[in-house]
Structure formats: structure tokens, C-alpha cells
CSV table of C-alpha atoms in Angstrom, one decimal:
chain,number,residue,atom,x,y,z
A,27,MET,CA,0.0,0.0,0.0
A,28,ALA,CA,1.3,3.4,-1.0
A,29,ARG,CA,2.4,5.8,1.7
A,30,ILE,CA,0.5,9.0,2.1
A,31,ALA,CA,2.2,12.5,2.3
A,32,ILE,CA,1.0,16.0,3.0
A,33,VAL,CA,3.1,18.8,1.5
A,34,THR,CA,2.2,22.2,2.8
A,35,GLY,CA,2.6,24.9,0.2
A,36,GLY,CA,2.7,21.9,-2.1
A,37,SER,CA,1.2,23.3,-5.4
A,38,ARG,CA,3.8,26.0,-6.2
A,39,GLY,CA,7.6,26.5,-6.3
A,40,ILE,CA,9.7,24.1,-4.2
A,41,GLY,CA,6.5,22.6,-2.7
A,42,ALA,CA,5.3,21.6,-6.2
A,43,ALA,CA,8.6,20.0,-7.1
A,44,ILE,CA,8.5,18.0,-3.8
A,45,SER,CA,4.9,16.9,-4.5
A,46,ARG,CA,5.8,15.7,-8.0
A,47,ARG,CA,9.0,13.9,-6.9
A,48,LEU,CA,7.1,12.1,-4.0
A,49,GLN,CA,4.5,11.1,-6.5
A,50,ASP,CA,7.1,9.8,-8.9
A,51,MET,CA,8.4,7.4,-6.1
A,52,GLY,CA,4.9,6.0,-5.6
A,53,VAL,CA,3.7,8.1,-2.7
A,54,THR,CA,0.1,9.3,-2.6
A,55,VAL,CA,0.4,13.1,-2.2
A,56,VAL,CA,-1.9,15.7,-0.8
A,57,ALA,CA,-0.8,19.3,-1.5
A,58,ASN,CA,-1.9,22.1,0.7
A,59,TYR,CA,-2.3,25.7,-0.5
A,60,ALA,CA,-3.5,28.9,1.2
A,61,GLY,CA,-4.3,31.5,-1.5
A,62,ASN,CA,-4.0,31.0,-5.2
A,63,GLU,CA,-6.9,28.7,-6.1
A,64,ASP,CA,-6.4,28.9,-9.8
A,65,LYS,CA,-2.8,27.7,-9.7
A,66,ALA,CA,-3.7,25.0,-7.2
A,67,LYS,CA,-6.5,23.6,-9.4
A,68,ALA,CA,-4.2,23.8,-12.5
A,69,PHE,CA,-1.6,21.9,-10.6
A,70,GLU,CA,-4.2,19.3,-9.6
A,71,GLY,CA,-5.3,19.0,-13.2
A,72,GLU,CA,-1.7,18.5,-14.4
A,73,THR,CA,-0.6,16.0,-11.8
A,74,GLY,CA,-3.7,14.3,-10.4
A,75,ILE,CA,-2.4,15.3,-6.9
A,76,ARG,CA,-5.3,16.4,-4.7
A,77,THR,CA,-5.1,19.9,-3.3
A,78,TYR,CA,-6.7,21.1,-0.1
A,79,LYS,CA,-7.0,24.7,1.0
A,80,TRP,CA,-6.3,25.8,4.6
A,81,ASP,CA,-4.1,28.2,6.6
A,82,VAL,CA,-1.2,26.3,8.2
A,83,GLY,CA,-0.9,29.1,10.8
A,84,ASP,CA,-4.4,28.3,12.1
A,85,PHE,CA,-4.3,25.4,14.6
A,86,ASP,CA,-7.9,24.5,14.3
A,87,ALA,CA,-7.8,24.6,10.5
A,88,CYS,CA,-4.9,22.2,10.5
A,89,GLN,CA,-6.7,19.8,12.8
A,90,ALA,CA,-9.8,19.9,10.6
A,91,ALA,CA,-7.9,19.5,7.3
A,92,PHE,CA,-5.9,16.6,8.8
A,93,ALA,CA,-9.1,14.8,9.9
A,94,GLN,CA,-10.6,15.3,6.4
A,95,ILE,CA,-7.5,14.0,4.6
A,96,THR,CA,-7.3,11.0,6.9
A,97,GLU,CA,-11.0,10.2,6.1
A,98,GLU,CA,-10.8,10.8,2.4
A,99,VAL,CA,-7.3,9.6,1.6
A,100,GLY,CA,-5.9,7.6,4.5
A,101,PRO,CA,-3.4,7.8,7.4
A,102,VAL,CA,-0.6,10.2,6.8
A,103,ASP,CA,3.0,8.8,6.8
A,104,ILE,CA,5.0,11.7,5.6
A,105,LEU,CA,4.7,15.4,6.4
A,106,VAL,CA,6.7,18.1,4.5
A,107,ASN,CA,6.4,21.5,6.2
A,108,ASN,CA,7.2,23.7,3.3
A,109,ALA,CA,4.6,26.5,3.5
A,110,GLY,CA,6.2,29.9,4.1
A,111,ILE,CA,5.7,33.6,3.6
A,112,THR,CA,7.8,36.8,3.7
A,113,ARG,CA,6.9,40.2,5.1
A,114,ASP,CA,10.2,42.0,4.7
A,115,ALA,CA,11.3,45.2,6.3
A,116,THR,CA,14.0,46.5,8.6
A,117,LEU,CA,13.2,46.3,12.3
A,118,MET,CA,12.6,50.1,12.4
A,119,ARG,CA,9.9,49.7,9.7
A,120,MET,CA,8.5,46.3,10.6
A,121,THR,CA,5.1,46.3,12.3
A,122,TYR,CA,4.1,43.7,14.9
A,123,ASP,CA,1.6,42.3,12.4
A,124,MET,CA,4.4,41.7,9.9
A,125,TRP,CA,6.4,39.9,12.6
A,126,ASP,CA,3.5,37.9,13.9
A,127,GLU,CA,2.2,36.7,10.5
A,128,VAL,CA,5.6,35.3,9.5
A,129,MET,CA,6.1,33.6,12.8
A,130,ARG,CA,2.5,32.3,12.8
A,131,VAL,CA,2.8,30.7,9.4
A,132,ASN,CA,6.4,29.7,9.0
A,133,LEU,CA,7.1,28.4,12.5
A,134,GLY,CA,3.6,28.0,13.9
A,135,GLY,CA,2.6,26.0,10.8
A,136,CYS,CA,5.3,23.4,11.6
A,137,PHE,CA,4.0,22.9,15.1
A,138,ASN,CA,0.4,22.8,14.0
A,139,MET,CA,0.9,20.2,11.3
A,140,ALA,CA,3.3,18.1,13.4
A,141,LYS,CA,0.9,18.1,16.2
A,142,ALA,CA,-1.8,16.7,13.9
A,143,VAL,CA,0.3,13.9,12.3
A,144,PHE,CA,2.6,12.8,15.1
A,145,PRO,CA,0.2,10.6,17.2
A,146,GLY,CA,-0.8,8.5,14.2
A,147,MET,CA,2.8,8.1,13.1
A,148,LYS,CA,3.7,7.0,16.7
A,149,ASP,CA,0.9,4.5,16.8
A,150,ARG,CA,2.0,2.9,13.5
A,151,GLY,CA,5.7,3.0,14.4
A,152,TRP,CA,6.8,4.8,11.2
A,153,GLY,CA,6.8,8.4,10.1
A,154,ARG,CA,8.8,11.0,8.2
A,155,ILE,CA,8.7,14.8,9.0
A,156,VAL,CA,10.8,17.1,6.8
A,157,ASN,CA,10.8,20.8,7.6
A,158,ILE,CA,12.0,23.4,5.1
A,159,GLY,CA,14.3,25.9,6.7
A,160,SER,CA,16.4,28.6,4.9
A,161,VAL,CA,20.0,29.7,4.5
A,162,ASN,CA,18.7,33.0,5.9
A,163,GLY,CA,17.8,31.2,9.1
A,164,GLN,CA,21.4,30.1,9.4
A,165,SER,CA,23.2,33.3,8.4
A,166,GLY,CA,20.5,36.0,8.9
A,167,GLN,CA,19.5,38.5,6.2
A,168,TYR,CA,19.1,42.3,6.3
A,169,GLY,CA,15.4,43.2,6.4
A,170,GLN,CA,14.3,39.8,7.5
A,171,VAL,CA,14.4,39.6,11.3
A,172,ASN,CA,11.0,37.9,11.2
A,173,TYR,CA,11.8,35.4,8.5
A,174,ALA,CA,15.3,34.6,9.8
A,175,ALA,CA,13.9,34.1,13.3
A,176,ALA,CA,11.2,31.8,12.1
A,177,LYS,CA,13.5,29.7,9.9
A,178,SER,CA,16.1,29.5,12.6
A,179,GLY,CA,13.4,28.3,15.0
A,180,ILE,CA,12.6,25.5,12.6
A,181,HIS,CA,16.1,24.1,13.0
A,182,GLY,CA,15.7,23.9,16.8
A,183,PHE,CA,12.2,22.5,16.4
A,184,THR,CA,13.5,19.8,14.2
A,185,LYS,CA,16.2,18.7,16.6
A,186,ALA,CA,13.9,18.6,19.6
A,187,LEU,CA,11.1,16.8,17.9
A,188,ALA,CA,13.5,14.3,16.4
A,189,ALA,CA,14.5,13.3,20.0
A,190,GLU,CA,10.8,12.7,20.8
A,191,GLY,CA,10.2,10.6,17.7
A,192,ALA,CA,13.4,8.5,17.4
A,193,ARG,CA,12.3,5.5,19.5
A,194,ALA,CA,8.9,5.5,17.7
A,195,GLY,CA,10.3,5.1,14.2
A,196,ILE,CA,9.7,8.7,13.3
A,197,THR,CA,12.5,10.7,11.8
A,198,VAL,CA,12.4,14.5,11.8
A,199,ASN,CA,14.9,16.4,9.6
A,200,ALA,CA,15.2,19.8,8.0
A,201,VAL,CA,16.4,20.9,4.6
A,202,CYS,CA,17.9,24.3,4.4
A,203,PRO,CA,17.7,25.7,0.8
A,204,GLY,CA,19.8,28.6,-0.4
A,205,TYR,CA,18.5,31.0,-3.0
A,206,ILE,CA,16.2,28.9,-5.3
A,207,ALA,CA,14.6,30.1,-8.6
A,208,THR,CA,11.0,30.4,-7.3
A,209,ASP,CA,8.5,33.2,-7.6
A,210,MET,CA,9.5,34.5,-4.2
A,211,VAL,CA,13.2,34.8,-5.2
A,212,LYS,CA,12.5,36.1,-8.7
A,213,ALA,CA,10.5,38.9,-7.1
A,214,ILE,CA,13.8,40.3,-5.7
A,215,ASP,CA,15.1,43.3,-7.6
A,216,GLU,CA,17.2,42.1,-10.5
A,217,LYS,CA,20.0,44.4,-9.7
A,218,VAL,CA,20.2,43.1,-6.1
A,219,LEU,CA,19.9,39.5,-7.3
A,220,ASN,CA,22.7,39.9,-9.8
A,221,GLU,CA,25.1,42.1,-7.8
A,222,ARG,CA,24.6,41.1,-4.2
A,223,ILE,CA,23.2,37.6,-4.0
A,224,ILE,CA,24.4,35.4,-7.0
A,225,PRO,CA,28.0,36.5,-6.7
A,226,LEU,CA,28.1,35.1,-3.1
A,227,ILE,CA,26.9,31.7,-4.2
A,228,PRO,CA,30.0,29.6,-5.0
A,229,VAL,CA,28.4,27.6,-7.8
A,230,GLY,CA,27.4,31.0,-9.4
A,231,ARG,CA,23.7,30.4,-9.9
A,232,LEU,CA,20.4,30.0,-8.3
A,233,GLY,CA,19.3,26.5,-7.3
A,234,GLU,CA,16.3,24.8,-8.9
A,235,PRO,CA,13.3,23.6,-7.0
A,236,GLU,CA,14.0,20.0,-8.1
A,237,GLU,CA,17.4,20.1,-6.4
A,238,ILE,CA,15.7,20.6,-3.1
A,239,ALA,CA,13.0,18.1,-3.9
A,240,ARG,CA,15.5,15.3,-4.4
A,241,VAL,CA,16.9,15.9,-0.9
A,242,VAL,CA,13.5,15.9,0.7
A,243,VAL,CA,12.4,12.7,-1.1
A,244,PHE,CA,15.5,10.9,0.2
A,245,LEU,CA,14.8,12.0,3.8
A,246,ALA,CA,11.2,10.8,3.4
A,247,SER,CA,12.3,7.4,2.3
A,248,ASP,CA,13.0,4.1,4.1
A,249,ASP,CA,16.7,4.6,3.1
A,250,ALA,CA,17.0,7.6,5.5
A,251,GLY,CA,15.9,5.7,8.6
A,252,PHE,CA,19.2,6.3,10.4
A,253,ILE,CA,19.1,10.1,9.8
A,254,THR,CA,17.2,12.2,12.3
A,255,GLY,CA,17.6,15.6,13.9
A,256,SER,CA,19.7,16.8,11.0
A,257,THR,CA,19.7,19.9,8.9
A,258,ILE,CA,20.9,19.4,5.3
A,259,SER,CA,22.1,22.6,3.6
A,260,ALA,CA,21.4,22.7,-0.1
A,261,ASN,CA,22.7,26.2,-1.0
A,262,GLY,CA,25.4,25.9,-3.7
């Protein structure tokens, strides 16, 4: 019987690449999305991957979505916490709402979804949780104290939850992408991208979503059963 995965933010960018790659290895994938219904439905039509809309920053919405997916698709074996947003500004210009929204979605979403899937994984003695961090959570980034703090928090969350799941057959790892050619990165001013970001990447280019997806799929597999609490940097 095919394993079942939830990929949050799974219909666009890195999430879409992860969803497709998991499907290619025989996993039944459910892709979450929060906003762009047209793109989500187009993705569903192209791939046959079911899409469900909910806000990962809303604890009750996560519980309700998880219950619906369990009933309609089956028990969830793999969770990829990929959903994330940016609300960039320097601290002097950042409002509390900008801080709170990024923390609520990017870090709170990891807690909310792990809280939903963890008990079932523990009961069945097998589970994979992969959290998507960021190079900016490791090194910091000007104008991103909210995003950097949330992504840095994901790394600590990963290590702590890994310790709780290890004896139950649940691995918890993080993948830390560098700058990847997604809509979010392409929205950066081209001059900034070409003069201040790409020159600092040793391989001299942006990464591709599929390059992150390959790491995630390995961590979600049986082959990665002896890896837990790790953060793998894929940043060029």
C-alpha cells in the first residue's frame, strides 16, 4: 500500500517540485495551499495530486484538514512542512503584524501540522517529517528579522522533535535551501539579485526547486531511517 504524504505549500515552487517527486516514487500526495486557487487547481489537473486549502498558521484549521484528509485519503505517513511567507522590512519599519504573521505561518505551521500527524505516526511505528528551513535562518539577512527568526526556529524545532520521535520510528529532519529560482526569489530586484546575491553563491547560480525536492524525497524514504535531527544545507 502506498504511503501518504502531506506537502504544505505543495502546489507551487519548491513545494510543487517536492509533491511531484514524491508522486514519482509511488507516494500518494496531498498538496496544501493557502491562497492561489487557480494555480492550485491547475496543478491538480496537471498532476492528479489532490489539493486542499487551509491556513497552516491556524491550529484548528490544521486539525480539521488533517481529519478530512485521513478520512478521504488515509493515514498520513509523511509530512513536509514547506509553506512559508515573507513580510520583509527593517526592524525600524517592521510592524508587529508583519512579525506575527511570518512567525505564525512559517514556524507555527510546523507545530500545527506536526501536532496533527505525530500521534498516528507514533501508533503505526513509522513516520517522516521534513521541515524546510532557509539559508537566511542560518546566516541572517538584512530586512528579514521575522523570516530569519522563524526559519532559525525550525532548525531547533527539528532537533527537539527528532528526539521525541526517534524510538517510535519517526525521523524529523530539515532541509535548508539557499536561493532557489522560485517566484519568491524572482521577485527580488534584479540588480540586487545579480550584484549582491548570486556573486556570493560559490556555484554561481540560483538553485532549482527539483534540487531541493531530491533531498526531501531521500529524507522521506526508508533509506534515510538512520538520519534524524539533521539539517541538510542545499545552498550551492
